[in-house]
Coordinates of C-alpha atoms in Angstrom, one line a residue:
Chain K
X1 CA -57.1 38.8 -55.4
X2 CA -56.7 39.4 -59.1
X3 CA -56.4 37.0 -62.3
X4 CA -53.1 38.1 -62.9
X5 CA -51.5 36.7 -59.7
X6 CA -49.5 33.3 -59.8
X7 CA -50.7 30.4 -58.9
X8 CA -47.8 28.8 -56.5
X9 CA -46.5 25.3 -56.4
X10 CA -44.8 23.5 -53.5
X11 CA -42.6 20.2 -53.5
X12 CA -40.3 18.5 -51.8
X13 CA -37.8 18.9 -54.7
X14 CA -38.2 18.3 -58.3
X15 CA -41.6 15.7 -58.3
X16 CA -43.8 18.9 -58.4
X17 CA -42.5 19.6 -61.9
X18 CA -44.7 16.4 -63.4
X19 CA -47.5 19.1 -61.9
X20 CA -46.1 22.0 -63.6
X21 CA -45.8 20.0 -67.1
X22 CA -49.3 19.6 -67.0
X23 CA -50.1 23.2 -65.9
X24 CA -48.4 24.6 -68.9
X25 CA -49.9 22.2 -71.2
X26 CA -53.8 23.1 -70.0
X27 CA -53.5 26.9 -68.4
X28 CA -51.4 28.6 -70.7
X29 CA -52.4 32.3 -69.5
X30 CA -51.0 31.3 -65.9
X31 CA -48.1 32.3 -64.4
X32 CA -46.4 30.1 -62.0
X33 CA -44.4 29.7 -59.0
X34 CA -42.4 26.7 -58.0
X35 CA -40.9 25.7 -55.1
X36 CA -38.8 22.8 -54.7
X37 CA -37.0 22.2 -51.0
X38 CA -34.5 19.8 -52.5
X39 CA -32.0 21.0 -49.7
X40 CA -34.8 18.9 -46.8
X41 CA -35.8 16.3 -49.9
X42 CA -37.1 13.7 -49.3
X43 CA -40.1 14.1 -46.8
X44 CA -41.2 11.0 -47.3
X45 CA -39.2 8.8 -44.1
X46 CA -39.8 12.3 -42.1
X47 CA -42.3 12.5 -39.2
X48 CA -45.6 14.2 -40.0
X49 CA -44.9 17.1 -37.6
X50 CA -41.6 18.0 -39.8
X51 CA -43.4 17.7 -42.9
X52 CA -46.0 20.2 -41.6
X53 CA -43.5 22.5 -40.7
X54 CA -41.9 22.3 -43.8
X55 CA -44.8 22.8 -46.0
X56 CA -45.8 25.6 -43.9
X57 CA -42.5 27.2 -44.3
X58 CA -42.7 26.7 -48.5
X59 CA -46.3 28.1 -48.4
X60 CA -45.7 31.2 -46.6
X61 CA -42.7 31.7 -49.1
X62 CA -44.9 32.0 -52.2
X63 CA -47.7 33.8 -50.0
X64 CA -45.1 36.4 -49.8
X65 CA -44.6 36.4 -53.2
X66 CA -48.7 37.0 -53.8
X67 CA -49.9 33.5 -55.2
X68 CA -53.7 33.3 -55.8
X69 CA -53.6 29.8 -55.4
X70 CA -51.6 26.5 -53.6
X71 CA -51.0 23.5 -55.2
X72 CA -49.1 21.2 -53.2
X73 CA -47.7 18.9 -55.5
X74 CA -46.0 16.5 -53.4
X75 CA -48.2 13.9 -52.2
X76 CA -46.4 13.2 -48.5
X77 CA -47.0 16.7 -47.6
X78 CA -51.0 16.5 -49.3
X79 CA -51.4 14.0 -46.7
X80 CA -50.2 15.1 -44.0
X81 CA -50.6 18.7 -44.2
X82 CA -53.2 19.1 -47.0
X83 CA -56.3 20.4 -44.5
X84 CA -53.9 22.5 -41.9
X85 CA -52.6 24.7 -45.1
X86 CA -56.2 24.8 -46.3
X87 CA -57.5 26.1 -43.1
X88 CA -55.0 28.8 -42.3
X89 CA -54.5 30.1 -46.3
X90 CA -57.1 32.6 -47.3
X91 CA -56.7 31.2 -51.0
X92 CA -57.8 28.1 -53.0
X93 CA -55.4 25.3 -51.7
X94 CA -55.3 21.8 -53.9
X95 CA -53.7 18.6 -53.0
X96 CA -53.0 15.5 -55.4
X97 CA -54.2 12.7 -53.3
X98 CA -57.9 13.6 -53.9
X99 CA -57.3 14.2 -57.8
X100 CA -54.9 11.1 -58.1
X101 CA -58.3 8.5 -55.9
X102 CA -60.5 10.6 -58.7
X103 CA -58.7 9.3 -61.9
X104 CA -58.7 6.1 -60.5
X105 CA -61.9 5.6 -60.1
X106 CA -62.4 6.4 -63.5
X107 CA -59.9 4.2 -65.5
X108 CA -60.4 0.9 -62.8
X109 CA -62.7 -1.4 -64.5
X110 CA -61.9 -4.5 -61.9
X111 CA -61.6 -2.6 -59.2
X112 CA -58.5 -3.6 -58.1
X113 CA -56.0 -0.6 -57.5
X114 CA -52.7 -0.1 -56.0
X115 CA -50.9 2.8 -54.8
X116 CA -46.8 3.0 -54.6
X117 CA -45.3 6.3 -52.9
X118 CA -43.2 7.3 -50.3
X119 CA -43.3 5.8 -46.3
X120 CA -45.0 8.8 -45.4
X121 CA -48.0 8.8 -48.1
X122 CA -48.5 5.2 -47.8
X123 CA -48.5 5.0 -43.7
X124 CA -51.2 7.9 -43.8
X125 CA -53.6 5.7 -45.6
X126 CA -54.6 9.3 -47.4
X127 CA -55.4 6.9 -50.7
X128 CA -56.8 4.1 -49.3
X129 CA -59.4 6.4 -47.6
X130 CA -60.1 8.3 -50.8
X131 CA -60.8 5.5 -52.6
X132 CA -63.1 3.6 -50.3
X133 CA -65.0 6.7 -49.4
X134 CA -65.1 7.5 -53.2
X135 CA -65.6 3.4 -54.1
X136 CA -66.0 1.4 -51.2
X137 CA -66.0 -1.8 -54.1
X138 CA -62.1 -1.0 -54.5
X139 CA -59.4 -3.4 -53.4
X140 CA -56.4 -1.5 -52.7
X141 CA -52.8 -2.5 -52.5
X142 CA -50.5 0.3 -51.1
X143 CA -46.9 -0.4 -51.0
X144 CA -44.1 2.0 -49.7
X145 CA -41.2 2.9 -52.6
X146 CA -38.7 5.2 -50.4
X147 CA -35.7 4.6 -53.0
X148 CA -37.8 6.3 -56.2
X149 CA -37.1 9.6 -54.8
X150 CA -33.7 9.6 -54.5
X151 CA -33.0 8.4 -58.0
X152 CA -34.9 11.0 -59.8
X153 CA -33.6 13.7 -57.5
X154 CA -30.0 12.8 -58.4
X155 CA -31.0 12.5 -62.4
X156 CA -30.8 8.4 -62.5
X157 CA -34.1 8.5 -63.5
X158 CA -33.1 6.8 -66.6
X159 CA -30.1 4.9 -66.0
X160 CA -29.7 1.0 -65.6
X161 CA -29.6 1.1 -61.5
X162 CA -33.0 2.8 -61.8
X163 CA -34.2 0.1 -63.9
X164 CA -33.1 -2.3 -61.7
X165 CA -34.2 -0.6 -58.8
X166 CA -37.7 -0.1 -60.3
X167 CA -37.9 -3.8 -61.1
X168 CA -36.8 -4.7 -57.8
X169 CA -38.9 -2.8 -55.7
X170 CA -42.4 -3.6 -57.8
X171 CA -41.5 -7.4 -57.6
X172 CA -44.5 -7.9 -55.0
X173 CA -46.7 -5.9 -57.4
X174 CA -46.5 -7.9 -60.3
X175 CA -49.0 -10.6 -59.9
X176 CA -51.6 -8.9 -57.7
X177 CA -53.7 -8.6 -60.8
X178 CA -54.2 -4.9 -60.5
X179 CA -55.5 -2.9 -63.8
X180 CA -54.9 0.6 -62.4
X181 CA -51.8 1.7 -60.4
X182 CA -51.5 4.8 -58.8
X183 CA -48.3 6.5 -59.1
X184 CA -48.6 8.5 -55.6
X185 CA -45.5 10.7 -55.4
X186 CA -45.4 13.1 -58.3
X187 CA -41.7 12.2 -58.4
X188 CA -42.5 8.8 -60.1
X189 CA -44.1 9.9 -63.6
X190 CA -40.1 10.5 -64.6
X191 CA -39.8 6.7 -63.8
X192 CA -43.0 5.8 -65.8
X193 CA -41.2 4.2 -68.5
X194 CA -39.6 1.9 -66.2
X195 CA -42.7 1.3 -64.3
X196 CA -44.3 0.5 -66.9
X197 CA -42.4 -1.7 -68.7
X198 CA -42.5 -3.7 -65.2
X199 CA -45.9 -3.7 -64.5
X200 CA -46.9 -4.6 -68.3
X201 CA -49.3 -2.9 -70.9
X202 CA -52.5 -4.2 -69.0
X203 CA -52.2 -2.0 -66.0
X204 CA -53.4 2.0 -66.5
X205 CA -50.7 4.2 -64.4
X206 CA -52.0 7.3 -63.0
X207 CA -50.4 10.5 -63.1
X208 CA -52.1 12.7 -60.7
X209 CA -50.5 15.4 -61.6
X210 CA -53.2 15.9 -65.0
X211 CA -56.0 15.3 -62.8
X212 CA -54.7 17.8 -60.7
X213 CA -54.8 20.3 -62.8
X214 CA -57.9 20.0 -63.9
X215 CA -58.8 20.6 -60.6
X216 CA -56.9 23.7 -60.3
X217 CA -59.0 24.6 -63.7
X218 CA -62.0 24.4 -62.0
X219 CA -61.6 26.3 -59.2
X220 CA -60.3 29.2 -61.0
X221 CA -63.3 28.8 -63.1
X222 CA -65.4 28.6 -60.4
X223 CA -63.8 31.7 -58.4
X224 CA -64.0 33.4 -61.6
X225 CA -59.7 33.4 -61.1
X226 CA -58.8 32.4 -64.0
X227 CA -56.2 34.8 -66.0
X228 CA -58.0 35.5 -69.7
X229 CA -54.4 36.7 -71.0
X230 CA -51.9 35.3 -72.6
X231 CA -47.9 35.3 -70.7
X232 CA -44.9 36.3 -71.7
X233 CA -42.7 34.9 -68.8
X234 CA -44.7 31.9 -67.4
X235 CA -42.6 30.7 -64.6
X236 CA -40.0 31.3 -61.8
X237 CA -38.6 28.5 -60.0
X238 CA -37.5 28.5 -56.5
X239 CA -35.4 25.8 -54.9
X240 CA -33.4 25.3 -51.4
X241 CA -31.0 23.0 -53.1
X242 CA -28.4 22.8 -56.5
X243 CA -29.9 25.3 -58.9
X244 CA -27.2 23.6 -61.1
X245 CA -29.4 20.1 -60.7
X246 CA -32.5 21.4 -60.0
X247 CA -32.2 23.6 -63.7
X248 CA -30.9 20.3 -65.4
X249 CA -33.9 18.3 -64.5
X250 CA -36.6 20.9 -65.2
X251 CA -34.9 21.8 -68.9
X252 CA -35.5 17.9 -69.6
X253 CA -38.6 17.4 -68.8
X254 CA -40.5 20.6 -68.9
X255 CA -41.0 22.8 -72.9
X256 CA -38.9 25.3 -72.0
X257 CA -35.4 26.3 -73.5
X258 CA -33.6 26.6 -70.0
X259 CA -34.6 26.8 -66.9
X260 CA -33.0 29.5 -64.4
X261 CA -34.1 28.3 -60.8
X262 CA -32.7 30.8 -57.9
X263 CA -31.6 29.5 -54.6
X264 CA -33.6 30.5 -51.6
X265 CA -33.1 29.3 -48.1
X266 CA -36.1 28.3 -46.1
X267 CA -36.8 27.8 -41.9
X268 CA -36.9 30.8 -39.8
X269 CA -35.5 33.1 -42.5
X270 CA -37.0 33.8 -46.1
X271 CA -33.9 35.2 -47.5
X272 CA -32.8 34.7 -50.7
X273 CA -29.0 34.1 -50.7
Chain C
X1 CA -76.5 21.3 -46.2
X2 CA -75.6 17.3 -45.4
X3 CA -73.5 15.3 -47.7
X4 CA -76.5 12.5 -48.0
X5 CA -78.7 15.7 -49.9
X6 CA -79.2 14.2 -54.0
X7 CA -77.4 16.0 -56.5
X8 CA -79.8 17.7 -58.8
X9 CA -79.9 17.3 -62.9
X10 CA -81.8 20.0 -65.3
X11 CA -81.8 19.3 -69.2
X12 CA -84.5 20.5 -71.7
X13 CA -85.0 16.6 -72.5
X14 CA -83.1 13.3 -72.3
X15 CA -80.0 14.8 -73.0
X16 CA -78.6 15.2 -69.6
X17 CA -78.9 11.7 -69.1
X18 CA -75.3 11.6 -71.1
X19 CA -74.1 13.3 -67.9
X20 CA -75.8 10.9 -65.6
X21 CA -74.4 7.9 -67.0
X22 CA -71.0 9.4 -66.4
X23 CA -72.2 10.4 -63.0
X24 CA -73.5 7.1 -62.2
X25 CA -70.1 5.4 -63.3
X26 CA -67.5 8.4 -61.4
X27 CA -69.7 9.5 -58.1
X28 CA -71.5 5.8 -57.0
X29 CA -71.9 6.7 -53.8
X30 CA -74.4 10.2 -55.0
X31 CA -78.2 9.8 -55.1
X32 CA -79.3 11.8 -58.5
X33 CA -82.9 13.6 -59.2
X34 CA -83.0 14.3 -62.9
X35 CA -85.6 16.6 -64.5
X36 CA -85.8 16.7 -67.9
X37 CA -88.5 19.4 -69.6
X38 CA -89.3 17.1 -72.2
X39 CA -92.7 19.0 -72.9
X40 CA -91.0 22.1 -73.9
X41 CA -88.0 20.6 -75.7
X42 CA -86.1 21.7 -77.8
X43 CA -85.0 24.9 -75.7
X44 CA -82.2 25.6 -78.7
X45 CA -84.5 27.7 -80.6
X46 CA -86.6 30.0 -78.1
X47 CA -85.1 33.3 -76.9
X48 CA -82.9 33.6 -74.2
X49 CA -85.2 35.2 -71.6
X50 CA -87.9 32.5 -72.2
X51 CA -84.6 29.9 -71.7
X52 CA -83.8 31.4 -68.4
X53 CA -87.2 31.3 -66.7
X54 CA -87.5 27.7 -67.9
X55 CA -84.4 27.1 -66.5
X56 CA -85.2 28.8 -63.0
X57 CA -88.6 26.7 -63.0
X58 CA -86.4 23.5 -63.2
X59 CA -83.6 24.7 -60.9
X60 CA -86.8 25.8 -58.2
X61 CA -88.4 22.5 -58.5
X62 CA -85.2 20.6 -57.6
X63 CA -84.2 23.0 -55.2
X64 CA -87.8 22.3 -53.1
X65 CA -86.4 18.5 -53.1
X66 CA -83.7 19.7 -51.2
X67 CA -80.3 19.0 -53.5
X68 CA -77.2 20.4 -52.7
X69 CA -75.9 20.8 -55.9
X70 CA -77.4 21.7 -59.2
X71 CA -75.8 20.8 -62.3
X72 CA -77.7 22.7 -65.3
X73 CA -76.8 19.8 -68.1
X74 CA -78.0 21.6 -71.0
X75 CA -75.3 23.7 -73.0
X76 CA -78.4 26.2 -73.9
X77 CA -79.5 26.8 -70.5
X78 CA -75.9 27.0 -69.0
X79 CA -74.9 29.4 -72.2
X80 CA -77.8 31.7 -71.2
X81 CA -78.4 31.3 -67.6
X82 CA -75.4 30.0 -65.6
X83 CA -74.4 33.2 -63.9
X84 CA -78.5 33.8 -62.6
X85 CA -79.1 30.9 -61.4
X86 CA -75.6 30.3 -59.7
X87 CA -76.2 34.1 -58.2
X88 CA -79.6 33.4 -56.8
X89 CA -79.3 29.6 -55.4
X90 CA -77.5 29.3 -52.1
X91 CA -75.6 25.8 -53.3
X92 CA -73.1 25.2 -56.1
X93 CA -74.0 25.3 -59.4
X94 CA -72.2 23.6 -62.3
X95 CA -72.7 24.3 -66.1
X96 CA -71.5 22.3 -69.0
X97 CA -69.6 24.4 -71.0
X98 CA -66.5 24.9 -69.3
X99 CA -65.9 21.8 -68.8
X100 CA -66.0 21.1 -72.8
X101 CA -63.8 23.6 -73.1
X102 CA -61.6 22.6 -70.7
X103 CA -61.4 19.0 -72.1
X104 CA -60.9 20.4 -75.7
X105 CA -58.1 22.7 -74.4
X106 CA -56.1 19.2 -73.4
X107 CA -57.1 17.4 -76.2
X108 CA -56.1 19.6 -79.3
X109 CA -52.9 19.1 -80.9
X110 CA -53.6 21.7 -83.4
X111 CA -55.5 24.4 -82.3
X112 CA -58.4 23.1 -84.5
X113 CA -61.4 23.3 -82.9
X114 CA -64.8 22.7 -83.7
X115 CA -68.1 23.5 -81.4
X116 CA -71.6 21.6 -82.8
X117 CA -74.6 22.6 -80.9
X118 CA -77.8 23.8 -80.7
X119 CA -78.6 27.5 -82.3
X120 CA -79.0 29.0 -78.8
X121 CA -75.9 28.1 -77.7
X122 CA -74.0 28.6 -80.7
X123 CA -75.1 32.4 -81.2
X124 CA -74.6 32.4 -77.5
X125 CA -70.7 32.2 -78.3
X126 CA -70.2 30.6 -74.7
X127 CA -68.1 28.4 -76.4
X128 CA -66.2 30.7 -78.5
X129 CA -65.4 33.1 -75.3
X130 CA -64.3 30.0 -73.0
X131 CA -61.8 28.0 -75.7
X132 CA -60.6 31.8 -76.8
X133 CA -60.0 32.7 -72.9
X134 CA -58.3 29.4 -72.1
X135 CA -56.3 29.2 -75.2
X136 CA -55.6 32.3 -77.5
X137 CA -54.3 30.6 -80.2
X138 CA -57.4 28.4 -80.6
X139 CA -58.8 28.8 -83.8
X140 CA -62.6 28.4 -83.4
X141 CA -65.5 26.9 -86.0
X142 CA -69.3 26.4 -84.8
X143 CA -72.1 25.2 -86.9
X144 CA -75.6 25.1 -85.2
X145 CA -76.9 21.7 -85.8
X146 CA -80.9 22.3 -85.3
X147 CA -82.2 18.9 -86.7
X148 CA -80.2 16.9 -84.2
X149 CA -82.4 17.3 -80.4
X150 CA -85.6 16.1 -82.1
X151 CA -83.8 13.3 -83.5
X152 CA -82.8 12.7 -80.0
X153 CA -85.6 13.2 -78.2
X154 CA -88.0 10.8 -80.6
X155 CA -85.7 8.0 -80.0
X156 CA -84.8 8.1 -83.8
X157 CA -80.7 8.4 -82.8
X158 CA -79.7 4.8 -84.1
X159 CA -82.3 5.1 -87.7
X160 CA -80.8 5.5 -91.0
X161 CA -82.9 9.0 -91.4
X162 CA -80.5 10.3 -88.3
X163 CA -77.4 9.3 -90.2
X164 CA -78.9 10.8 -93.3
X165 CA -79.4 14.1 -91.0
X166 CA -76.0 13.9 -89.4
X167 CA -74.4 13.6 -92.6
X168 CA -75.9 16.3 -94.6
X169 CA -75.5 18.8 -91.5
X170 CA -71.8 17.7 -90.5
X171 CA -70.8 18.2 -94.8
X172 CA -69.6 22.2 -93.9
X173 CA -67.2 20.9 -91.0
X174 CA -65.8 17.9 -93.0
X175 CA -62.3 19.7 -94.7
X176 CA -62.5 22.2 -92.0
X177 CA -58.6 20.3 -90.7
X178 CA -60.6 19.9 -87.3
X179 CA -58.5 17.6 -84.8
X180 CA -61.2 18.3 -82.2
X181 CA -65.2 18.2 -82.2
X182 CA -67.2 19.7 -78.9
X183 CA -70.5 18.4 -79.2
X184 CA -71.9 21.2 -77.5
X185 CA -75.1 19.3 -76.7
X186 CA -75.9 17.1 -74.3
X187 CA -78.1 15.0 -76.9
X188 CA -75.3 14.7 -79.1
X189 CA -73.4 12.0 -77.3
X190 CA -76.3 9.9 -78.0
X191 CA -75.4 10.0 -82.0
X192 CA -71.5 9.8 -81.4
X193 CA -70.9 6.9 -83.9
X194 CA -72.9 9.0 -86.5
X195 CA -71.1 11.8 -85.8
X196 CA -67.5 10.0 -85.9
X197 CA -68.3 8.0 -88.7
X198 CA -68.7 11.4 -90.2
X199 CA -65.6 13.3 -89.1
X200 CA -63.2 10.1 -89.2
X201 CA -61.0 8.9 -86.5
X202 CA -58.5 11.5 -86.5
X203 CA -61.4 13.5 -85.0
X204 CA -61.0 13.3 -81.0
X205 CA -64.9 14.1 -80.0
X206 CA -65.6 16.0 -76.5
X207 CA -68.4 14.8 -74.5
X208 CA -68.6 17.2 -72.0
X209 CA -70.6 15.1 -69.8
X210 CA -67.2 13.1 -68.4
X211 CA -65.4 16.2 -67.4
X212 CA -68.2 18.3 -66.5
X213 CA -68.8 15.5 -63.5
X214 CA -64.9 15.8 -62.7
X215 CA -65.8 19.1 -61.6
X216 CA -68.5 18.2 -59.8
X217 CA -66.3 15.7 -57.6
X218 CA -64.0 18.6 -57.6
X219 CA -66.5 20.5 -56.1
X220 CA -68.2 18.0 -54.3
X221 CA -64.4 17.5 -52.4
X222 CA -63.9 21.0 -52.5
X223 CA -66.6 21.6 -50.1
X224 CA -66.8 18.4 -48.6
X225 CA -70.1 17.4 -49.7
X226 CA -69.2 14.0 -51.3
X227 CA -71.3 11.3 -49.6
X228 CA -69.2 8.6 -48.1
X229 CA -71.6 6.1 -48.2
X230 CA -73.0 3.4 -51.2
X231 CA -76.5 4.1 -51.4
X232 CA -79.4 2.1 -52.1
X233 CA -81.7 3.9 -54.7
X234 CA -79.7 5.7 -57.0
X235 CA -81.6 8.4 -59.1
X236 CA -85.0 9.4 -59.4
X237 CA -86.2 11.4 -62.8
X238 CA -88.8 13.5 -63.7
X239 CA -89.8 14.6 -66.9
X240 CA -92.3 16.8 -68.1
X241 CA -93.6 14.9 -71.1
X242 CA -94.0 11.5 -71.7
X243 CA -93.0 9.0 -69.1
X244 CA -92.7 6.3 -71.9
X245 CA -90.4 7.9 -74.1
X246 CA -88.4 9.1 -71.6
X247 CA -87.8 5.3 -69.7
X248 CA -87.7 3.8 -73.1
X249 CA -84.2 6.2 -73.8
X250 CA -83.2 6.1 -70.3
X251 CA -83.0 2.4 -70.3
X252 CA -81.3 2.0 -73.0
X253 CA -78.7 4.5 -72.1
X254 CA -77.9 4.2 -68.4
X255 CA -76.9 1.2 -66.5
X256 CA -80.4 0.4 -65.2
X257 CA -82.6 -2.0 -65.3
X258 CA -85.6 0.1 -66.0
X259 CA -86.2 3.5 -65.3
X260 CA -89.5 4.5 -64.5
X261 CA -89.9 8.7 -64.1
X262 CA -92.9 10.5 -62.8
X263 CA -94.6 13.3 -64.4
X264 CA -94.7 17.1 -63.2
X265 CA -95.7 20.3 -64.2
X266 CA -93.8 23.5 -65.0
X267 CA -94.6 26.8 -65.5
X268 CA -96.6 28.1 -62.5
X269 CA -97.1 25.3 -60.7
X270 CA -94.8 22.9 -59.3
X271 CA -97.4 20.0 -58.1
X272 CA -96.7 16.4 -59.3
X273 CA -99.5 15.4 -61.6

């Protein structure tokens, strides 16, 4: 492997992009590959098996494009597929549940911590398991939000049925006197606002997707991976869905002037059509 | 290796306790030896070879208490002898100066950085290379702040002579447009309100210690090392020098009750007096 390969990152559709954001802020020099599967999105309600499948299928896409590193930056397919990918890949793979359990551990002062993410991440227990075996003094309160996704993957994110959706769906949050809440899909930082304004000023949200990166940092640190020059062109995006939609919601919400995703088709052929 | 193994601590003094009390607040489940080589503090000054077999006799003696990771948390050992030791020990090694440059690389807003530390590590331009490698457009400005370790290590931090000292030696960094301040020490964070006092609050000051053990949990998840379980007896610490200076500080700076260290030699022998 060399410094000046890619580093690759997989997502069910556009959440990965919170990821990304941070990538560009903190590893300037590297150039990245994203992969969204909008066209199978979400993964959440799917069973694990499908989701492995699937994440196998978007990680042997980028291997083919010669990625020095994995992030999968959608936390349904971290749970369920986080240790399969790591074992088979012959480079550096990183997940978001461990990174997102780490910053919470940090910013909790009272120990109570809930999670919200899709059916998938929250029925795998991935979170609750990282946090006890990280704190076992944590009280965690998982609940299942399978409507986020399909908000910010149709650009509602900031419209007034996402509010209401948001406000809706956190009601049995509200008074379990949390002070950290973890936002465990890397869809839900474009609904932050909302979830915020919901869950009031007293509870910290986590974004796993900074955390993350930092742990992408130090890994290419520590394999001495890490690209020492600067980029011209820092990033290709990939999707299986609208480029037209997938191109509108990365220009928003990443620093770049416009985002030009191309269409690729994934399961059993790699084609790009 | 077993994940129950201690984690093992080197600084030339007290210093590294900075990293310990972020260590004891992030990783609550890891038992921690800490050897500080009081005796022969300050390391800043001496050459580097002398700084490297000092650093080896540390990293041995840990080593023979069976830890399976070493984190060297001194900026003028890890600017000098990172790369030996982590080439001749068989577990991982972490340094400190990555991290701080990794943390300053996130928080700068306007390339501004500045890098106070000890004249070994400045010279050393560790700093320099790592900020410049992450972040080309970093502009970079170190002062070597000599007077501050002994300070430190005499338990003079919170006296009005240590704000004279900090405030004569900070003067050349004052209109410098800084928006960032490594304290490329690990004794610094012990005289943080002098030095923000000093530099103002638009100043954001990096204490490495915090991210330098979010790579350590990286790594420790990385290869599954992380002990699962709360433990007991949390840290044990040796020092080379005096046992009463050294609980005196480390009282007062960790969340112990009281520490109480025991005495070893260096340098040839390894035998606990």
């Amino acid at each position: 492997m060399t410094k000046e390969q890619p580093i690759g990152f997989i997502d069910s559709g556009v959440g990965g992009l919170t990821v990304v954001k941070e990538a560009m802020k903190q590893l300037p020099n590297e150039h990245i590959l994203y992969l969204g599967d909008t066209a199978r999105c979400p993964y959440g309600p799917r069973p694990a098996e499908q989701v492995i499948e699937y994440t196998f299928e978007m990680a042997n896409f980028l291997m083919e494009q010669h990625i020095k590193m994995l992030v999968i930056a959608c936390n349904t397919a971290t749970a369920v597929a986080l240790e399969a990918i790591r074992a088979a890949l012959p480079i550096p793979v990183v997940g978001v549940i461990l990174p997102g359990a780490r910053a919470a551990v940090k910013a909790t002062k009272t120990q109570q911590v809930g999670i919200i993410g899709t059916i998938g991440t929250v029925k795998s227990q991935s979170y609750y398991q990282a946090l006890k075996a990280k704190q076992q003094e944590i009280t965690v309160t998982s609940l299942a939000c399978p409507k986020f996704v399909p908000i910010v993957e149709s650009n509602q994110f900031q419209t007034a049925v996402a509010k209401k959706i948001v406000a809706q769906t956190l009601q049995p949050l509200v008074h379990k006197q949390l002070d950290t809440l973890i936002l465990g899909c890397t869809h839900y930082p474009l609904l932050r606002p909302l979830i915020q304004n919901m869950m009031g000023d007293g509870v910290t949200l986590i974004d796993s997707g900074a955390e993350t990166v930092s742990e992408v940092s130090v890994l290419l640190d520590y394999f001495q991976l890490a690209n020492p020059n600067p980029l011209k062109k820092r990033a290709i995006f990939y999707t299986t869905g609208s480029t037209a939609l997938f191109d509108e919601i990365a220009t928003q919400w990443l620093p770049i002037t416009r985002a030009q995703s191309k269409k690729i088709h994934l399961g059993g052929t790699t084609n790009e059509i």
